[in-house]
Amino acid sequence: MAETPLSDLEAILLVGGQGTRLRPLTLGTPKPLLPTAGVPFLAHQLARARSFGVGRIVFATSYRAEMFSEAFGDGSAFGLSIEYMTEETPLGTGGAIRNAAEALTCGPDAPVLVLNGDILSGHDIGDQVARHVSRGAAVTLHLTEVDDPSRFGCVPTDEEGRVTAFLEKTPNPVTNLINAGCYVFTRSVIDSIPAGRVVSVERETFPGLIEDGALVLGYADASYWLDVGTPAAFVKGSRDLVLGRLASPALPGPPGDFLALPGAMISPEAKVSGGSVVGARAVVESGARITGSVLGDDCVVHADAEVVDSVVGIGARVSSGTVLRDVVIGDGAVVGAGNELLAGSRVWPGVVLPECAVRFSSDV
Ligand code: GTP
């Protein structure tokens, strides 16, 4: 296989999913564009890919496709060249890769990096590509070890790193290694994925390659890894970036206890900490306590409210004395005084939750 200098490496970014698990945040904004540590989530991935020498990226879009080109244009502001390939109807992960490959310029033997658009990873992409090239693999998958693999499909490998199977979710997984959503494909392998129909790489392409005896290689490592597909994971990703647990060239400013965007007004009597972000022009009043949370632009957290590990949407209002823990408040929603919302609660955009009368009746 021809050696490809990393500076010539092309990438495909999968960003066409609907992000259903992150609703209501993803009703108006696709998951990869959600503000994360002060910038769109993808900005962190693009900056990392670029730091490994990737120069040209094809976005595989579908859901709200136009929002990606509005945010990233031709990529020049990010030191990249970006192309967009849009599916009329979503083609699944494999179909999306096949469709996006029409915009690649590399030859059949070149490695192509493929990234899921919802992963934060600290692994060495350059080393993954080098391993792929030196072993002459068809595909090399980044694998990561998780504590509880029963929530995922698992990916066993032999002693030489060859992937032996793609196993569906099971209560008794044979390994803790799971698919980490970053692949290196040899270009000709992408061209062999059927065109114009829905294909899943996890359920069809990878198992098929293994069955045909192709070399599907695992690249296992123990660096930082997070799939930001759920609200809890999304806020964790944002706070880990702000705190510097995962270094990102796209973080606007040095890592620290919190990040305040331009125009944010935080009372000196408020306490903001734990990797929180306070959005542009957002207001945090006296006595409010914000920990490990993402406050959207133009939102207001009134006096003495407590917001922990939560997302407060753009322009939302959190009234005095409210407690929010592990919740998502949609854009423009209002949480009336005295409410206590706990794990997993989601308030849809624009909804107004009235004052909590029970709490207030005991105060008078
Ligand atoms: P959920 O609906 O919450 O599961 O999220 P999702 O839609 O993002 O699905 P999932 O997390 O399984 O997707 C993994 C990655 O593949 C994400 O970056 C998605 O944007 C992307 N993706 C999933 N399906 C498609 C598709 O049909 N087309 C394209 N272009 N990308 C896809």
Coordinates of C-alpha atoms and ligand atoms in Angstrom, one line a residue:
M1 CA 0.0 0.0 0.0
A2 CA 1.3 3.5 -0.9
E3 CA 2.5 5.7 2.0
T4 CA 0.2 8.7 2.4
P5 CA 1.7 11.7 4.2
L6 CA -0.7 12.7 6.9
S7 CA -0.9 16.2 5.4
D8 CA -2.7 14.6 2.4
L9 CA -5.1 12.6 4.5
E10 CA -8.7 13.1 3.7
A11 CA -11.5 12.5 6.2
I12 CA -15.2 11.9 6.2
L13 CA -17.3 13.2 9.1
L14 CA -20.6 11.6 9.8
V15 CA -23.0 14.3 11.0
G16 CA -26.4 13.3 9.5
G17 CA -28.0 11.7 12.6
Q18 CA -31.1 13.2 14.2
G19 CA -29.7 13.0 17.8
T20 CA -33.0 11.7 19.2
R21 CA -31.5 10.9 22.6
L22 CA -30.5 14.6 23.0
R23 CA -34.0 16.0 22.4
P24 CA -35.2 18.6 23.0
L25 CA -31.7 20.2 22.4
T26 CA -31.5 18.7 18.9
L27 CA -35.0 19.8 17.8
G28 CA -33.5 23.0 16.4
T29 CA -29.8 22.3 16.2
P30 CA -28.1 19.1 15.1
K31 CA -26.0 17.4 17.9
P32 CA -22.6 18.2 16.2
L33 CA -23.5 21.9 16.3
L34 CA -24.6 22.2 19.9
P35 CA -22.5 24.7 21.8
T36 CA -19.9 22.7 23.8
A37 CA -17.3 24.5 26.0
G38 CA -18.1 27.7 24.1
V39 CA -18.0 26.6 20.5
P40 CA -20.0 24.2 18.3
F41 CA -19.1 20.6 19.3
L42 CA -17.6 19.9 15.9
A43 CA -15.0 22.7 16.3
H44 CA -13.2 20.5 18.8
Q45 CA -13.1 17.5 16.5
L46 CA -12.1 19.6 13.5
A47 CA -9.2 21.2 15.5
R48 CA -8.0 17.8 16.6
A49 CA -8.2 16.3 13.1
R50 CA -6.3 19.3 11.8
S51 CA -3.6 19.0 14.5
F52 CA -2.9 15.5 13.1
G53 CA -2.4 16.9 9.6
V54 CA -5.9 16.3 8.1
G55 CA -6.4 19.0 5.4
R56 CA -9.6 18.1 3.7
I57 CA -12.9 16.9 5.2
V58 CA -16.1 15.8 3.6
F59 CA -19.2 16.3 5.8
A60 CA -21.8 13.5 5.4
T61 CA -25.0 15.5 6.2
S62 CA -28.7 14.8 6.2
Y63 CA -30.7 16.2 9.2
R64 CA -30.7 20.0 9.0
A65 CA -27.8 19.9 6.5
E66 CA -27.8 23.6 5.6
M67 CA -26.8 24.5 9.2
F68 CA -23.4 22.8 8.8
S69 CA -22.4 24.9 5.7
E70 CA -23.7 28.0 7.5
A71 CA -21.5 27.3 10.5
F72 CA -18.3 26.1 8.7
G73 CA -18.5 27.4 5.1
D74 CA -15.6 26.2 3.0
G75 CA -13.5 25.5 6.1
S76 CA -10.9 28.2 5.5
A77 CA -11.6 29.9 8.8
F78 CA -10.6 26.6 10.4
G79 CA -7.5 26.0 8.3
L80 CA -9.3 23.2 6.4
S81 CA -11.0 22.6 3.1
I82 CA -14.6 21.3 3.7
E83 CA -17.0 19.7 1.2
Y84 CA -20.6 18.8 1.9
M85 CA -22.4 15.6 0.6
T86 CA -26.0 15.5 1.6
E87 CA -28.3 12.5 1.7
E88 CA -32.0 13.2 0.7
T89 CA -33.0 10.5 3.1
P90 CA -30.5 9.2 5.7
L91 CA -28.4 6.3 4.4
G92 CA -27.1 5.0 7.7
T93 CA -23.5 5.1 8.7
G94 CA -22.2 2.9 5.8
G95 CA -24.4 4.4 3.1
A96 CA -23.3 7.9 4.3
I97 CA -19.6 7.0 4.0
R98 CA -20.2 5.6 0.5
N99 CA -22.1 8.7 -0.6
A100 CA -19.5 11.1 0.9
A101 CA -16.7 9.2 -0.8
E102 CA -17.8 10.6 -4.2
A103 CA -16.2 13.9 -3.0
L104 CA -12.8 12.3 -2.1
T105 CA -9.8 13.0 -4.3
C106 CA -7.5 10.3 -3.1
G107 CA -6.7 7.0 -5.0
P108 CA -7.9 3.5 -4.2
D109 CA -5.0 2.5 -2.0
A110 CA -5.0 5.6 0.2
P111 CA -6.2 5.6 3.8
V112 CA -9.3 7.7 4.6
L113 CA -10.2 8.7 8.1
V114 CA -13.9 8.4 9.1
L115 CA -15.2 10.1 12.3
N116 CA -18.5 9.9 14.0
G117 CA -19.6 13.5 14.7
D118 CA -20.4 12.9 18.3
I119 CA -17.2 11.6 19.8
L120 CA -14.6 13.3 22.0
S121 CA -11.4 11.3 21.9
G122 CA -7.8 12.0 23.0
H123 CA -6.3 9.1 21.1
D124 CA -3.4 9.4 18.7
I125 CA -5.1 9.5 15.2
G126 CA -1.7 9.7 13.5
D127 CA -0.6 6.4 15.2
Q128 CA -3.9 4.8 14.2
V129 CA -3.4 5.7 10.6
A130 CA 0.3 4.6 10.7
R131 CA -0.8 1.2 12.1
H132 CA -3.4 0.8 9.4
V133 CA -0.9 1.5 6.6
S134 CA 1.9 -0.6 8.0
R135 CA -0.4 -3.7 8.5
G136 CA -2.1 -3.2 5.1
A137 CA -5.5 -3.4 6.7
A138 CA -8.9 -3.0 5.0
V139 CA -10.2 -1.1 8.0
T140 CA -8.6 -0.1 11.3
L141 CA -11.1 0.7 14.1
H142 CA -10.4 2.7 17.2
L143 CA -11.5 0.6 20.2
T144 CA -12.0 1.8 23.7
E145 CA -12.4 -0.1 27.0
V146 CA -15.5 0.7 29.0
D147 CA -16.5 -0.5 32.5
D148 CA -19.9 -1.8 31.4
P149 CA -19.8 -3.2 27.8
S150 CA -23.3 -4.8 28.2
R151 CA -24.7 -1.4 27.1
F152 CA -22.9 -1.6 23.8
G153 CA -22.0 -4.1 21.2
C154 CA -18.4 -5.4 21.9
V155 CA -15.5 -6.0 19.5
P156 CA -13.2 -8.9 20.4
T157 CA -9.7 -9.1 18.9
D158 CA -7.0 -11.8 18.6
E159 CA -3.4 -11.4 20.0
E160 CA -2.3 -9.6 16.8
G161 CA -5.1 -7.0 17.1
R162 CA -7.3 -8.6 14.3
V163 CA -11.0 -8.0 15.0
T164 CA -12.6 -11.5 15.2
A165 CA -16.3 -10.5 15.5
F166 CA -18.8 -7.7 15.9
L167 CA -21.1 -8.8 18.7
E168 CA -24.5 -7.3 19.5
K169 CA -25.4 -6.1 23.0
T170 CA -25.4 -9.0 25.4
P171 CA -25.6 -9.3 29.2
N172 CA -22.3 -11.3 29.2
P173 CA -19.9 -9.6 26.8
V174 CA -16.7 -11.4 26.0
T175 CA -14.5 -8.2 26.2
N176 CA -14.7 -4.7 27.5
L177 CA -13.6 -3.3 24.1
I178 CA -16.2 -1.4 22.1
N179 CA -16.2 0.4 18.8
A180 CA -15.1 4.0 19.5
G181 CA -16.4 5.5 16.3
C182 CA -13.2 6.5 14.5
Y183 CA -12.1 4.4 11.5
V184 CA -9.4 4.3 8.9
F185 CA -10.6 2.8 5.7
T186 CA -8.6 1.9 2.7
R187 CA -10.4 3.9 0.0
S188 CA -11.2 0.9 -2.3
V189 CA -13.0 -0.7 0.7
I190 CA -15.4 2.3 0.9
D191 CA -16.0 2.0 -2.9
S192 CA -17.2 -1.6 -2.3
I193 CA -20.0 -0.5 0.0
P194 CA -23.3 -0.7 -2.0
A195 CA -24.4 2.8 -3.2
G196 CA -27.8 4.4 -2.9
R197 CA -29.3 2.4 -0.1
V198 CA -29.2 2.3 3.7
V199 CA -26.1 0.5 5.1
S200 CA -24.9 0.2 8.7
V201 CA -21.1 -0.2 9.0
E202 CA -21.6 -1.9 12.4
R203 CA -24.2 -4.4 11.3
E204 CA -23.3 -5.0 7.7
T205 CA -20.0 -3.7 6.4
F206 CA -17.6 -4.7 9.3
P207 CA -19.2 -8.2 9.9
G208 CA -19.2 -8.8 6.1
L209 CA -15.5 -7.9 5.8
I210 CA -14.6 -10.2 8.7
E211 CA -16.6 -13.0 7.1
D212 CA -14.8 -12.5 3.8
G213 CA -11.4 -12.8 5.5
A214 CA -10.4 -9.1 5.0
L215 CA -8.0 -7.7 7.6
V216 CA -10.1 -5.6 10.0
L217 CA -7.8 -4.3 12.7
G218 CA -8.5 -3.0 16.2
Y219 CA -6.6 0.0 17.5
A220 CA -7.2 -0.3 21.2
D221 CA -6.1 2.4 23.6
A222 CA -6.9 3.9 27.0
S223 CA -7.0 7.6 26.3
Y224 CA -9.9 9.9 27.1
W225 CA -13.1 8.9 25.2
L226 CA -16.7 10.0 25.4
D227 CA -19.8 9.5 23.2
V228 CA -21.8 12.7 23.8
G229 CA -25.1 11.1 22.7
T230 CA -27.1 11.6 25.9
P231 CA -27.7 14.7 28.0
A232 CA -25.6 13.5 30.9
A233 CA -22.7 12.7 28.5
F234 CA -23.1 16.0 26.7
V235 CA -22.7 18.1 29.9
K236 CA -19.8 15.8 31.0
G237 CA -18.1 16.5 27.6
S238 CA -18.5 20.2 28.0
R239 CA -17.2 20.3 31.5
D240 CA -14.2 18.0 30.8
L241 CA -13.2 20.3 28.0
V242 CA -13.5 23.5 30.2
L243 CA -11.6 21.8 33.0
G244 CA -8.9 20.7 30.6
R245 CA -9.4 16.9 31.2
L246 CA -9.3 16.7 27.4
A247 CA -7.1 19.3 25.8
S248 CA -8.8 21.0 22.8
P249 CA -7.2 23.5 20.5
A250 CA -10.7 25.0 19.9
L251 CA -11.4 25.9 23.6
P252 CA -11.8 29.7 23.7
G253 CA -9.4 30.5 26.4
P254 CA -7.3 28.5 28.9
P255 CA -8.9 25.6 30.8
G256 CA -10.3 26.6 34.2
D257 CA -13.1 26.2 36.7
F258 CA -15.6 27.8 34.4
L259 CA -15.9 29.6 31.1
A260 CA -17.9 32.9 30.7
L261 CA -18.6 33.9 27.1
P262 CA -18.6 37.6 26.0
G263 CA -21.3 39.7 27.7
A264 CA -22.0 37.1 30.4
M265 CA -23.0 38.8 33.7
I266 CA -22.2 36.8 36.8
S267 CA -22.9 38.4 40.2
P268 CA -19.9 38.5 42.5
E269 CA -22.3 36.8 45.1
A270 CA -22.9 33.8 42.7
K271 CA -20.8 30.7 42.6
V272 CA -20.0 29.2 39.2
S273 CA -17.7 26.2 39.1
G274 CA -17.0 22.6 38.1
G275 CA -16.4 23.3 34.4
S276 CA -19.6 25.2 33.8
V277 CA -20.1 27.5 30.7
V278 CA -22.1 30.7 31.0
G279 CA -23.3 31.7 27.6
A280 CA -23.0 35.0 25.8
R281 CA -25.1 37.7 27.6
A282 CA -26.4 35.2 30.1
V283 CA -27.1 36.5 33.6
V284 CA -26.4 34.7 36.9
E285 CA -27.8 36.5 39.8
S286 CA -26.7 36.8 43.4
G287 CA -26.6 33.6 45.5
A288 CA -27.1 31.3 42.5
R289 CA -24.9 28.2 42.4
I290 CA -24.0 26.7 39.0
T291 CA -21.9 23.5 38.9
G292 CA -20.8 21.4 35.9
S293 CA -23.5 22.9 33.7
V294 CA -24.0 24.5 30.3
L295 CA -26.0 27.8 30.4
G296 CA -27.0 28.9 26.9
D297 CA -26.7 32.4 25.4
D298 CA -29.1 35.0 26.8
C299 CA -30.5 32.8 29.6
V300 CA -31.1 34.1 33.1
V301 CA -30.6 32.2 36.4
H302 CA -32.3 34.2 39.1
A303 CA -31.1 34.7 42.7
D304 CA -30.4 31.6 44.9
A305 CA -31.3 29.0 42.2
E306 CA -29.1 25.9 42.0
V307 CA -28.1 24.3 38.7
V308 CA -26.1 21.1 38.8
D309 CA -24.9 19.0 35.8
S310 CA -27.7 20.4 33.6
V311 CA -28.2 22.2 30.3
V312 CA -30.2 25.5 30.3
G313 CA -31.2 26.4 26.7
I314 CA -30.8 29.7 24.9
G315 CA -33.0 32.5 26.4
A316 CA -34.4 30.2 29.1
R317 CA -35.3 31.5 32.5
V318 CA -34.7 29.8 35.8
S319 CA -36.5 31.5 38.7
S320 CA -35.4 32.2 42.2
G321 CA -34.9 29.2 44.6
T322 CA -35.3 26.6 41.8
V323 CA -33.2 23.4 42.0
L324 CA -32.1 21.7 38.7
R325 CA -30.0 18.6 38.8
D326 CA -29.2 16.4 35.7
V327 CA -31.9 18.1 33.6
V328 CA -32.4 19.7 30.2
I329 CA -34.3 23.0 29.9
G330 CA -35.2 23.8 26.3
D331 CA -34.6 27.1 24.6
G332 CA -36.9 29.9 25.8
A333 CA -38.5 27.8 28.6
V334 CA -39.3 29.3 32.0
V335 CA -39.0 27.3 35.2
G336 CA -41.1 29.0 37.8
A337 CA -39.9 29.8 41.4
G338 CA -39.5 26.9 43.8
N339 CA -39.5 24.0 41.4
E340 CA -37.1 21.1 42.0
L341 CA -36.4 19.1 38.8
L342 CA -34.2 16.1 39.1
A343 CA -32.5 13.3 37.1
G344 CA -33.6 13.0 33.5
S345 CA -36.3 15.7 33.5
R346 CA -36.6 17.6 30.2
V347 CA -38.5 20.8 29.7
W348 CA -39.5 21.4 26.0
P349 CA -38.6 24.7 24.3
G350 CA -40.9 27.6 25.2
V351 CA -42.8 25.7 28.0
V352 CA -43.6 27.7 31.1
L353 CA -43.6 25.8 34.4
P354 CA -45.6 27.7 37.0
E355 CA -44.3 28.6 40.4
C356 CA -44.3 25.6 42.8
A357 CA -47.2 26.5 45.1
V358 CA -46.5 23.7 47.7
R359 CA -43.0 25.0 48.4
F360 CA -44.3 28.6 48.7
S361 CA -47.3 27.8 50.8
S362 CA -45.0 26.7 53.6
D363 CA -43.0 29.9 53.3
V364 CA -45.9 32.2 54.2
Ligands
GTP1 P1 -29.5 9.1 18.3 O1 -30.7 9.3 17.4 O2 -29.6 9.8 19.6 O3 -29.0 7.7 18.4 O4 -28.2 9.9 17.7 P2 -27.6 9.8 16.1 O5 -28.7 10.1 15.2 O6 -26.5 10.8 16.1 O7 -27.2 8.4 15.9 P3 -25.8 7.7 16.3 O8 -25.3 8.2 17.6 O9 -25.9 6.2 16.2 O10 -24.9 8.1 15.1 C1 -23.5 8.0 15.1 C2 -22.9 9.1 14.2 O11 -23.3 8.8 12.8 C3 -23.4 10.5 14.4 O12 -22.3 11.3 14.2 C4 -24.5 10.7 13.4 O13 -24.6 12.0 13.1 C5 -24.0 9.8 12.3 N1 -25.1 9.2 11.5 C6 -26.0 8.3 12.0 N2 -26.9 7.9 11.0 C7 -26.5 8.7 9.9 C8 -27.0 8.7 8.5 O14 -28.0 8.1 8.1 N3 -26.4 9.6 7.7 C9 -25.3 10.4 8.1 N4 -24.8 11.2 7.2 N5 -24.8 10.3 9.3 C10 -25.4 9.5 10.2

